[in-house]
Amino acid sequence: MRAVLQRVAEAQVRIDGHQVAATGNGLLILVCAMAKDGVSQAERLATKIAKLRIFKDDQGKMNLSVRDIGGSALVVSQFTLAADLRGNRPGFSGAAPPAEGERLYRHFSQCLENEGVPVANGRFGADMSVSLINDGPVTIWLDTDQL
C-alpha cells in the first residue's frame, strides 16, 4: 500500500458541497491499495502510521505520535498514488481493482482505529474536495514495499 501523510491542524472532505468527514489536530492520510496488496500490508501500514513520531514535543522536536497527542486521522482513498508516469499520461493499472481497493482501504482504517487513532473517512470512489490546514508543513510518503 502507499500513503501520503500530512500533519494537519484540521482537514475535511466535501462531496457536492456537503462536508462528509473531518478531523482536527492529527493526520490527513491519502491511501492507495496496490494490485499485489493484501490485509498484511494494510495492517503493517496502520501500525507504522500510529507509531510514527512526527508531532512536536514540548521542546519542539518531532518526538510524538498521533496517539501521543490525542490526535485523529482523516483517511481518503487515493488511487492516483499508483500512477505509472513513464509517459506523459499517467496509468493506474498498478492500483488494486476497485472492490479489493475498497476492502483494503476499509481494513486499513479499521486497523488504524484498533491502534487507538480515531478515524474519519472520505467516500471511496467519490469525487471529493479535500481541504486542510497543513501543520509544519510535514508531508511524508510511505510504501509498504519499503517498510
Coordinates of C-alpha atoms in Angstrom, one line a residue:
M1 CA 0.0 0.0 0.0
R2 CA 1.0 3.6 -0.5
A3 CA 0.2 6.6 1.6
V4 CA 0.9 10.2 1.8
L5 CA 0.6 11.7 5.4
Q6 CA 0.1 15.3 6.1
R7 CA 0.3 16.6 9.6
V8 CA -2.7 18.9 9.9
A9 CA -4.4 21.3 12.3
E10 CA -7.6 20.4 10.6
A11 CA -8.8 18.7 7.4
Q12 CA -12.2 18.0 5.8
V13 CA -13.8 16.2 2.8
R14 CA -16.7 17.6 0.9
I15 CA -18.8 15.9 -1.7
D16 CA -21.2 18.0 -3.8
G17 CA -20.6 20.9 -1.4
H18 CA -21.5 18.9 1.7
Q19 CA -19.0 18.0 4.4
V20 CA -18.9 14.2 4.8
A21 CA -15.8 13.9 7.1
A22 CA -13.4 16.0 9.1
T23 CA -10.6 15.9 11.6
G24 CA -8.9 18.3 13.9
N25 CA -5.3 18.1 15.1
G26 CA -3.8 15.0 13.6
L27 CA -3.3 13.4 10.1
L28 CA -4.7 13.6 6.7
I29 CA -3.9 10.2 5.1
L30 CA -4.2 9.7 1.4
V31 CA -4.1 5.9 0.8
C32 CA -3.9 3.6 -2.2
A33 CA -4.0 -0.2 -2.3
M34 CA -1.8 -1.7 -5.0
A35 CA -2.8 -4.7 -7.1
K36 CA -0.5 -7.1 -5.1
D37 CA -1.5 -5.9 -1.6
G38 CA -3.4 -7.8 1.0
V39 CA -4.5 -7.4 4.6
S40 CA -1.0 -7.7 5.9
Q41 CA 0.1 -4.6 4.1
A42 CA -2.9 -2.7 5.4
E43 CA -2.1 -3.8 9.0
R44 CA 1.6 -3.0 8.7
L45 CA 0.9 0.5 7.3
A46 CA -1.6 1.3 10.0
T47 CA 0.8 0.1 12.8
K48 CA 3.6 2.2 11.3
I49 CA 1.5 5.3 11.0
A50 CA 0.0 5.1 14.5
K51 CA 3.6 4.9 15.9
L52 CA 5.3 7.4 13.6
R53 CA 6.7 10.2 15.7
I54 CA 6.1 13.3 13.6
F55 CA 4.4 15.7 16.1
K56 CA 6.4 18.2 18.2
D57 CA 7.1 17.6 21.9
D58 CA 7.3 20.4 24.4
Q59 CA 10.9 21.1 23.2
G60 CA 9.8 21.5 19.6
K61 CA 11.3 18.2 18.4
M62 CA 9.3 15.7 16.3
N63 CA 9.1 13.1 19.1
L64 CA 5.4 12.3 19.5
S65 CA 2.9 10.1 17.6
V66 CA -0.6 10.9 16.6
R67 CA -1.7 8.7 19.6
D68 CA 0.6 10.6 22.0
I69 CA -1.0 13.9 21.2
G70 CA -4.6 12.5 21.3
G71 CA -5.0 13.3 17.6
S72 CA -7.2 11.7 14.9
A73 CA -6.9 10.9 11.2
L74 CA -8.9 11.6 8.1
V75 CA -8.4 8.8 5.7
V76 CA -9.1 9.4 2.0
S77 CA -8.8 6.8 -0.8
Q78 CA -6.4 8.0 -3.5
F79 CA -5.9 5.5 -6.4
T80 CA -3.7 8.1 -8.2
L81 CA -0.9 7.2 -5.8
A82 CA -0.5 4.2 -8.1
A83 CA 0.3 6.4 -11.1
D84 CA 2.8 5.0 -13.6
L85 CA 4.5 8.0 -15.0
R86 CA 6.6 6.5 -17.8
G87 CA 4.7 8.6 -20.4
N88 CA 3.0 11.9 -20.2
R89 CA -0.4 10.5 -19.4
P90 CA -0.4 8.5 -16.1
G91 CA -1.6 5.0 -16.0
F92 CA -3.2 3.4 -12.9
S93 CA -3.2 -0.3 -13.7
G94 CA -0.9 -0.8 -10.6
A95 CA -3.8 0.0 -8.3
A96 CA -5.9 -2.7 -6.8
P97 CA -9.2 -3.4 -8.6
P98 CA -12.0 -1.2 -7.1
A99 CA -13.7 -3.8 -4.9
E100 CA -10.3 -5.0 -3.5
G101 CA -9.1 -1.4 -3.1
E102 CA -12.2 -0.5 -1.1
R103 CA -11.9 -3.6 1.1
L104 CA -8.2 -2.8 1.9
Y105 CA -9.0 0.9 2.4
R106 CA -11.7 0.0 4.9
H107 CA -9.4 -2.6 6.6
F108 CA -6.6 -0.1 6.9
S109 CA -9.0 2.4 8.5
Q110 CA -10.2 -0.2 11.0
C111 CA -6.6 -1.3 11.8
L112 CA -5.7 2.4 12.5
E113 CA -8.8 2.6 14.8
N114 CA -7.6 -0.6 16.5
E115 CA -4.2 1.1 17.1
G116 CA -6.0 3.8 19.1
V117 CA -6.3 6.5 16.4
P118 CA -9.9 7.9 15.9
V119 CA -10.6 7.8 12.1
A120 CA -13.0 9.7 9.8
N121 CA -13.2 8.5 6.2
G122 CA -13.8 10.1 2.8
R123 CA -16.1 8.1 0.5
F124 CA -14.4 5.5 -1.6
G125 CA -14.6 6.2 -5.3
A126 CA -16.3 9.6 -4.9
D127 CA -15.2 12.8 -6.5
M128 CA -14.1 14.6 -3.3
S129 CA -12.9 18.0 -2.4
V130 CA -10.3 17.8 0.3
S131 CA -9.2 20.9 2.3
L132 CA -6.6 21.1 5.0
I133 CA -4.5 23.4 7.2
N134 CA -1.1 21.7 6.9
D135 CA 0.9 21.9 10.2
G136 CA 4.6 22.4 9.6
P137 CA 4.2 21.6 6.8
V138 CA 5.0 18.0 7.4
T139 CA 4.3 15.6 4.5
I140 CA 5.6 12.0 4.4
W141 CA 5.3 9.4 1.7
L142 CA 5.1 5.7 2.7
D143 CA 5.1 2.5 0.7
T144 CA 4.7 -0.9 2.4
D145 CA 7.3 -2.3 -0.1
Q146 CA 9.8 -0.1 1.7
L147 CA 8.8 -0.6 5.3

